[in-house]
mmCIF file of C-alpha atoms in Angstrom:
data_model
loop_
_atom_site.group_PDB
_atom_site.id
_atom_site.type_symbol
_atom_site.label_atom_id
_atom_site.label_comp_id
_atom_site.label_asym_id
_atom_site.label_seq_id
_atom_site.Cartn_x
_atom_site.Cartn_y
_atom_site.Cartn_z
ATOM 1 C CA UNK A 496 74.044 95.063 90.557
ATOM 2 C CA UNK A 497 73.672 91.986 92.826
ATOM 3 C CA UNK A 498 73.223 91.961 96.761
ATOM 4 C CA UNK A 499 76.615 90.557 96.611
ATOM 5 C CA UNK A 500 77.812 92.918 94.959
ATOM 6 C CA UNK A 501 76.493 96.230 96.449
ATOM 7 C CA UNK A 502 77.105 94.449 99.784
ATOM 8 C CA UNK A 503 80.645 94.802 99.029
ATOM 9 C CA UNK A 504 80.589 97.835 96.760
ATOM 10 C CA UNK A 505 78.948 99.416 99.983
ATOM 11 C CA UNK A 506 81.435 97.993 102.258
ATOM 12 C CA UNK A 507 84.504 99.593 100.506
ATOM 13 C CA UNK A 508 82.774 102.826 100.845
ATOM 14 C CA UNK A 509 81.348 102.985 104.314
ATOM 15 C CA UNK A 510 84.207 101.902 105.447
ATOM 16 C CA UNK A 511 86.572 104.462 103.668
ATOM 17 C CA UNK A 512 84.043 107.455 105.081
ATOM 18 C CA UNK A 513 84.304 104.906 108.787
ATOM 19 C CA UNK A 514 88.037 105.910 109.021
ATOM 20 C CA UNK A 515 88.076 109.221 108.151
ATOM 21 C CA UNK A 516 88.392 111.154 111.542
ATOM 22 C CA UNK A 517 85.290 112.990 112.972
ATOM 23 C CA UNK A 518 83.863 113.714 115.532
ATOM 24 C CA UNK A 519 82.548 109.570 116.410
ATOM 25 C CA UNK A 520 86.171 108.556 115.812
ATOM 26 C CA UNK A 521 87.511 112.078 118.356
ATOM 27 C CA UNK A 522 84.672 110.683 121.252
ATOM 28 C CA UNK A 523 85.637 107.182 121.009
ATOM 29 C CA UNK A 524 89.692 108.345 121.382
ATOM 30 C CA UNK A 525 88.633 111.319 123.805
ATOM 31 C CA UNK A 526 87.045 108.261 126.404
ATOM 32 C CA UNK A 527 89.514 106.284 125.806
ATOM 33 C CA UNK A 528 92.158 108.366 127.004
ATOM 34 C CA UNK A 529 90.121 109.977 129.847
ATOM 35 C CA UNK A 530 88.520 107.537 131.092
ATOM 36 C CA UNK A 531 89.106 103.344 130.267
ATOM 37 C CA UNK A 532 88.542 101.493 127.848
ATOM 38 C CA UNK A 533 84.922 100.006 128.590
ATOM 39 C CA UNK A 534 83.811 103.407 128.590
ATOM 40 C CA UNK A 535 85.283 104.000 125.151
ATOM 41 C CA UNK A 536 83.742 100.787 124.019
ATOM 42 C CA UNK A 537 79.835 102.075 125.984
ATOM 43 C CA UNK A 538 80.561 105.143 124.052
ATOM 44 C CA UNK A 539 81.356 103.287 120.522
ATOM 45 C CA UNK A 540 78.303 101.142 120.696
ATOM 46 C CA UNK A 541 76.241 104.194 121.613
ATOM 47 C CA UNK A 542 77.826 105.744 117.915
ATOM 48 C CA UNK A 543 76.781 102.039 116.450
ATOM 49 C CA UNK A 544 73.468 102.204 117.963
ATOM 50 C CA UNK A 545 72.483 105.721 116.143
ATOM 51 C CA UNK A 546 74.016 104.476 113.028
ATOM 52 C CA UNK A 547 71.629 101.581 113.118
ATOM 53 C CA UNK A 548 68.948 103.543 113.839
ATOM 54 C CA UNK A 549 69.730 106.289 110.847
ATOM 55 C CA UNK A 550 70.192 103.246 108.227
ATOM 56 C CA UNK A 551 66.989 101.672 109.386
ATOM 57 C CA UNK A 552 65.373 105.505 108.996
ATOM 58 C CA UNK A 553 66.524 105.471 105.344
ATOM 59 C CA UNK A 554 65.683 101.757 104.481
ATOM 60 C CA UNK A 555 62.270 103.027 105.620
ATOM 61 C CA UNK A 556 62.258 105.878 103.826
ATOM 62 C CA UNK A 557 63.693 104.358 100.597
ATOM 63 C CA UNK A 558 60.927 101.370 100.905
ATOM 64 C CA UNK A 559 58.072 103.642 100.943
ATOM 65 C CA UNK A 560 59.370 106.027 98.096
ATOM 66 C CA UNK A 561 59.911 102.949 95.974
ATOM 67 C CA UNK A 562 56.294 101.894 96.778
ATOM 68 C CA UNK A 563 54.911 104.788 95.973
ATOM 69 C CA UNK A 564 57.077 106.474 92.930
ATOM 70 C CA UNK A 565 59.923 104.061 90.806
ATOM 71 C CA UNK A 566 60.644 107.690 89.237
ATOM 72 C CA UNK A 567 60.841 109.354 92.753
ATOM 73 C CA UNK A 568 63.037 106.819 93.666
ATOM 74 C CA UNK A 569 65.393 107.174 90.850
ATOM 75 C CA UNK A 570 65.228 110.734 91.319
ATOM 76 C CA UNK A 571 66.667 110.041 95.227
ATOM 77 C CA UNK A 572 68.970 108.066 93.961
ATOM 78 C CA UNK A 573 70.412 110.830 91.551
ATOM 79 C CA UNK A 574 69.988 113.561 94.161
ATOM 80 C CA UNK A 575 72.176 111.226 96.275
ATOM 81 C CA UNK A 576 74.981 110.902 93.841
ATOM 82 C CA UNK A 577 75.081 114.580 93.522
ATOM 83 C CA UNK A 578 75.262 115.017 97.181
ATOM 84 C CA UNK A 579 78.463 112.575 97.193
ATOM 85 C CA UNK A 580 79.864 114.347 94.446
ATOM 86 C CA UNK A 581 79.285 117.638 96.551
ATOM 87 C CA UNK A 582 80.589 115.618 99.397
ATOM 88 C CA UNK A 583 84.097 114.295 97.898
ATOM 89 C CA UNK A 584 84.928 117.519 96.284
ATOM 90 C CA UNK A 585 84.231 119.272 99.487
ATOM 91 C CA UNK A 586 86.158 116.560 101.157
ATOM 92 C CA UNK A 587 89.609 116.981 98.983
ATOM 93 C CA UNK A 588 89.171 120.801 98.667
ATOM 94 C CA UNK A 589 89.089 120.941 102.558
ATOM 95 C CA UNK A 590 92.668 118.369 102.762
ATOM 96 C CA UNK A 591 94.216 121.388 100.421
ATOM 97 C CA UNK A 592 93.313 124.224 102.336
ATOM 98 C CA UNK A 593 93.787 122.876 105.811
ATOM 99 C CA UNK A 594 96.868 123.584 107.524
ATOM 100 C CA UNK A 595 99.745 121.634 108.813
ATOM 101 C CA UNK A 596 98.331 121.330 112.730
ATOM 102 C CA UNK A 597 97.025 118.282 114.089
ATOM 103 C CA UNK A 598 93.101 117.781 114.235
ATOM 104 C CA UNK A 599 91.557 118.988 117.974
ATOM 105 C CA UNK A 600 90.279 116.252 120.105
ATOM 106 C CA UNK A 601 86.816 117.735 120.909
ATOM 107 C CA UNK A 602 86.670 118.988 124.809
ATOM 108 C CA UNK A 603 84.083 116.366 126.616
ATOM 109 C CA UNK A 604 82.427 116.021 129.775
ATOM 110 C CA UNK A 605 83.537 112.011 130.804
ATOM 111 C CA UNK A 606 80.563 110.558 131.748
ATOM 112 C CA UNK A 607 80.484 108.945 135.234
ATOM 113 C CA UNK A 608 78.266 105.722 134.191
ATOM 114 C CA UNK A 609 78.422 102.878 131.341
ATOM 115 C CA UNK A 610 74.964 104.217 130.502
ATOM 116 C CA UNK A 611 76.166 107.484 130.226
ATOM 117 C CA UNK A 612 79.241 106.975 127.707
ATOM 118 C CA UNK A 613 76.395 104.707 125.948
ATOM 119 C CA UNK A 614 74.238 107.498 125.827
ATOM 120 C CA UNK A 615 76.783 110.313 124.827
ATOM 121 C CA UNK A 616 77.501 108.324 121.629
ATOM 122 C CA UNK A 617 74.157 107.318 120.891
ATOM 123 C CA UNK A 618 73.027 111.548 120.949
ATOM 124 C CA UNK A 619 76.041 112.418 119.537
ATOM 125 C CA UNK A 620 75.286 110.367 116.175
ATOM 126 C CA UNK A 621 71.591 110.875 116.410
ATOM 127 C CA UNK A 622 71.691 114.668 116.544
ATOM 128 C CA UNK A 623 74.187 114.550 114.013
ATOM 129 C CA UNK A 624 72.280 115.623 110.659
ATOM 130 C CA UNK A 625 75.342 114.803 108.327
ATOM 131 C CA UNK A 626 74.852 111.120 109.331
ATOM 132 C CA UNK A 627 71.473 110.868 108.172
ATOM 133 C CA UNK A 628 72.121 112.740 105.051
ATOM 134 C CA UNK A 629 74.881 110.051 104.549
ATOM 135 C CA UNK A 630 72.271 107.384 105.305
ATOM 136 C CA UNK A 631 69.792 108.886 102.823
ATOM 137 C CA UNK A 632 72.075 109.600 100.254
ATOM 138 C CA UNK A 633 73.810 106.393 100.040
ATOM 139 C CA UNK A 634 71.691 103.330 100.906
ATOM 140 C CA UNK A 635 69.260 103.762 97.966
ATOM 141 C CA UNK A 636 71.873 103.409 95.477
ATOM 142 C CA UNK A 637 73.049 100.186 97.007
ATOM 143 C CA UNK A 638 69.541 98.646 96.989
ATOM 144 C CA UNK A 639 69.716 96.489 93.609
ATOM 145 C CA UNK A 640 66.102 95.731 91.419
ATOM 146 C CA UNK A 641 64.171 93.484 92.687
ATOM 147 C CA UNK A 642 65.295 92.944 96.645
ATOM 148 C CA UNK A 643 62.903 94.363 99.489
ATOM 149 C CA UNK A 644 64.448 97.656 100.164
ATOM 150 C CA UNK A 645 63.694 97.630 103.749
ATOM 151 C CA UNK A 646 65.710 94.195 104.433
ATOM 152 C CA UNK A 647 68.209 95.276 101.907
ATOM 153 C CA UNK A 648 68.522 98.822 104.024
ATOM 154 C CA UNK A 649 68.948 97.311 107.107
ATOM 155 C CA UNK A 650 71.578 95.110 105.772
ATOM 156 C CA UNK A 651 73.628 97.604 104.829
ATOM 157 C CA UNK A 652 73.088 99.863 107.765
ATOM 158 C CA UNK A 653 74.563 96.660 109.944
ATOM 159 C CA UNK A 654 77.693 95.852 107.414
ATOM 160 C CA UNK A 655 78.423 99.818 108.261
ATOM 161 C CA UNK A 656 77.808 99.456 112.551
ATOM 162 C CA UNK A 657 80.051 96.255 111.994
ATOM 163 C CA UNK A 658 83.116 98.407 110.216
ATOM 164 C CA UNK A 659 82.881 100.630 112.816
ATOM 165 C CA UNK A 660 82.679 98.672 115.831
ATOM 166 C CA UNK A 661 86.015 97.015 113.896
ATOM 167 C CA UNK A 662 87.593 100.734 113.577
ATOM 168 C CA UNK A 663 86.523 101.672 116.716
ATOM 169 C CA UNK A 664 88.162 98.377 118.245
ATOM 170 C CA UNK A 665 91.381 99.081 116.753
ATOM 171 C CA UNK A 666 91.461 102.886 118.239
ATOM 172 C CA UNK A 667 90.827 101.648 121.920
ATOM 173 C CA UNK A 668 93.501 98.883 121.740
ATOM 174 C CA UNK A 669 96.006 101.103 120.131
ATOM 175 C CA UNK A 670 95.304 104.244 121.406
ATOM 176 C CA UNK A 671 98.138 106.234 122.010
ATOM 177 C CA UNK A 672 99.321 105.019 118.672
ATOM 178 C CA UNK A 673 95.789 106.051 116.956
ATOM 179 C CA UNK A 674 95.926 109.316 118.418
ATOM 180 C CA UNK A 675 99.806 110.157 116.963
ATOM 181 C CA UNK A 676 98.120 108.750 113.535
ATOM 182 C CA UNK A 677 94.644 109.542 113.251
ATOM 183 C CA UNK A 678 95.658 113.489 114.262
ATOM 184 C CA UNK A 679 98.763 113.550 112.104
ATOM 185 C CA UNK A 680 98.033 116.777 108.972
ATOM 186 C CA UNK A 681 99.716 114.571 106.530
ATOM 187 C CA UNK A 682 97.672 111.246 107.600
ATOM 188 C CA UNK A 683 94.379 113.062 107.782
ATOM 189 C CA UNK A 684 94.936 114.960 104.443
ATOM 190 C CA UNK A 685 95.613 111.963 102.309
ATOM 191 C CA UNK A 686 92.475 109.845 103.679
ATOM 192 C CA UNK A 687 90.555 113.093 102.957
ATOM 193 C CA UNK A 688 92.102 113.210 99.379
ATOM 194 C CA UNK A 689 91.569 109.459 98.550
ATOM 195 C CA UNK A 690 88.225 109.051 100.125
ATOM 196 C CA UNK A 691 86.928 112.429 98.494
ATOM 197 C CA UNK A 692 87.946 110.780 95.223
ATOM 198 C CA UNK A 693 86.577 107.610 95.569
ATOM 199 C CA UNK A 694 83.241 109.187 96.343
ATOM 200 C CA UNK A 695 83.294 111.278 93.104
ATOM 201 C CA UNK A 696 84.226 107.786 90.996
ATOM 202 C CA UNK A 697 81.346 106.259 92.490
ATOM 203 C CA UNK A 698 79.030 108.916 92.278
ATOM 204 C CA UNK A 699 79.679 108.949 88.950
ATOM 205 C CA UNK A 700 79.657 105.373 88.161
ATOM 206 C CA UNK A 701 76.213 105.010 90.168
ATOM 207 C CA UNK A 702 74.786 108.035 88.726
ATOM 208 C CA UNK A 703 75.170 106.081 85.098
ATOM 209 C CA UNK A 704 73.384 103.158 86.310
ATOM 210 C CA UNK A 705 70.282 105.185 88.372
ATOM 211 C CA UNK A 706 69.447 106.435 84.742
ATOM 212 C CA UNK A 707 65.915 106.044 83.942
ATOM 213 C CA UNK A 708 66.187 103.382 80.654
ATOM 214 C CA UNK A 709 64.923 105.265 77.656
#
């Protein structure tokens, strides 16, 4: 695998899990509608900022396991497909059983300040454990041989904050339209199925290539 490559394999991913809706995509539409649009956009970069912050936490992490362990790291690497596996089959088993209703905006305090949107997206993402077991799963098996893990981390933590400040964009400019979409059973089912899917395929496919050479 090539930077190039994983840059772009990672891409395709990240942004697939960027659009799926959750509870970033819910606060960003939530402010939006409540408040105005800068607020939605304080809020969005708060989401970004924790997302930065998680990826960096992983690069980090994945650096110093490297250093110490090439077998550990492998190991990670494995333990993170299998998580993604877990996490796609989860994913398309939840589209199946959920019901034809439309997905709940969550029920949010608007924040009175820029600071305060900032800040309610920034805790929201940073307290959210699910986004640093994506980090850890999936930035290690993006990091090809050879390239500085750290800088390699960090770049892919950024090409993620940059997908979603893109999918975040589109919400707040569009957002009566987004919310008719984005909370529609049949929409939200088929991203769910796809995405869930895709993460299985490449679970597999980077589970193959994170096998210790014999």
């Amino acid at each position: 695998m090539t930077v190039t490559s994983a840059l772009w394999s990672f891409a395709l991913l990240a942004g697939l899990l960027t659009i799926i809706p959750g509870l970033d995509t819910a606060l960003v539409l939530r402010s939006s509608l409540t408040q105005s649009r800068s607020h939605a956009y304080a809020t969005a970069f708060g989401i970004c900022s924790g997302s930065f912050v998680w990826g960096a936490a992983a690069a980090v992490g994945a650096a110093a396991l490297l250093a110490a362990s090439e077998l550990a790291f492998t190991l990670l690497k494995l333990a993170g497909a299998a998580y993604m596996v877990y996490l796609g089959v989860t994913i398309i088993i939840s589209s199946i059983r959920r019901r034809a209703e439309a997905v709940a905006l969550p029920v949010v305090k608007p924040a009175r300040s820029y600071l305060a949107s900032f800040g309610k997206g920034a805790l929201t993402n940073l307290l959210n454990p699910k986004v640093g077991v994506f980090y850890i799963a999936l930035i290690p098996q993006f990091i090809p041989e050879g390239v500085f893990p750290l800088g390699m981390g960090l770049l892919l933590a950024l090409v993620h904050v940059v997908e979603s400040l893109v999918w975040f964009s589109a919400i707040i400019l569009a957002t009566q339209f987004a919310r008719r979409w984005l909370t529609s059973p049949k929409v939200v089912r088929w991203i769910d199925r796809v995405t869930g899917g895709i993460l299985i395929g490449f679970a597999a496919l980077l589970a193959i290539e994170s096998r210790p050479a014999v």
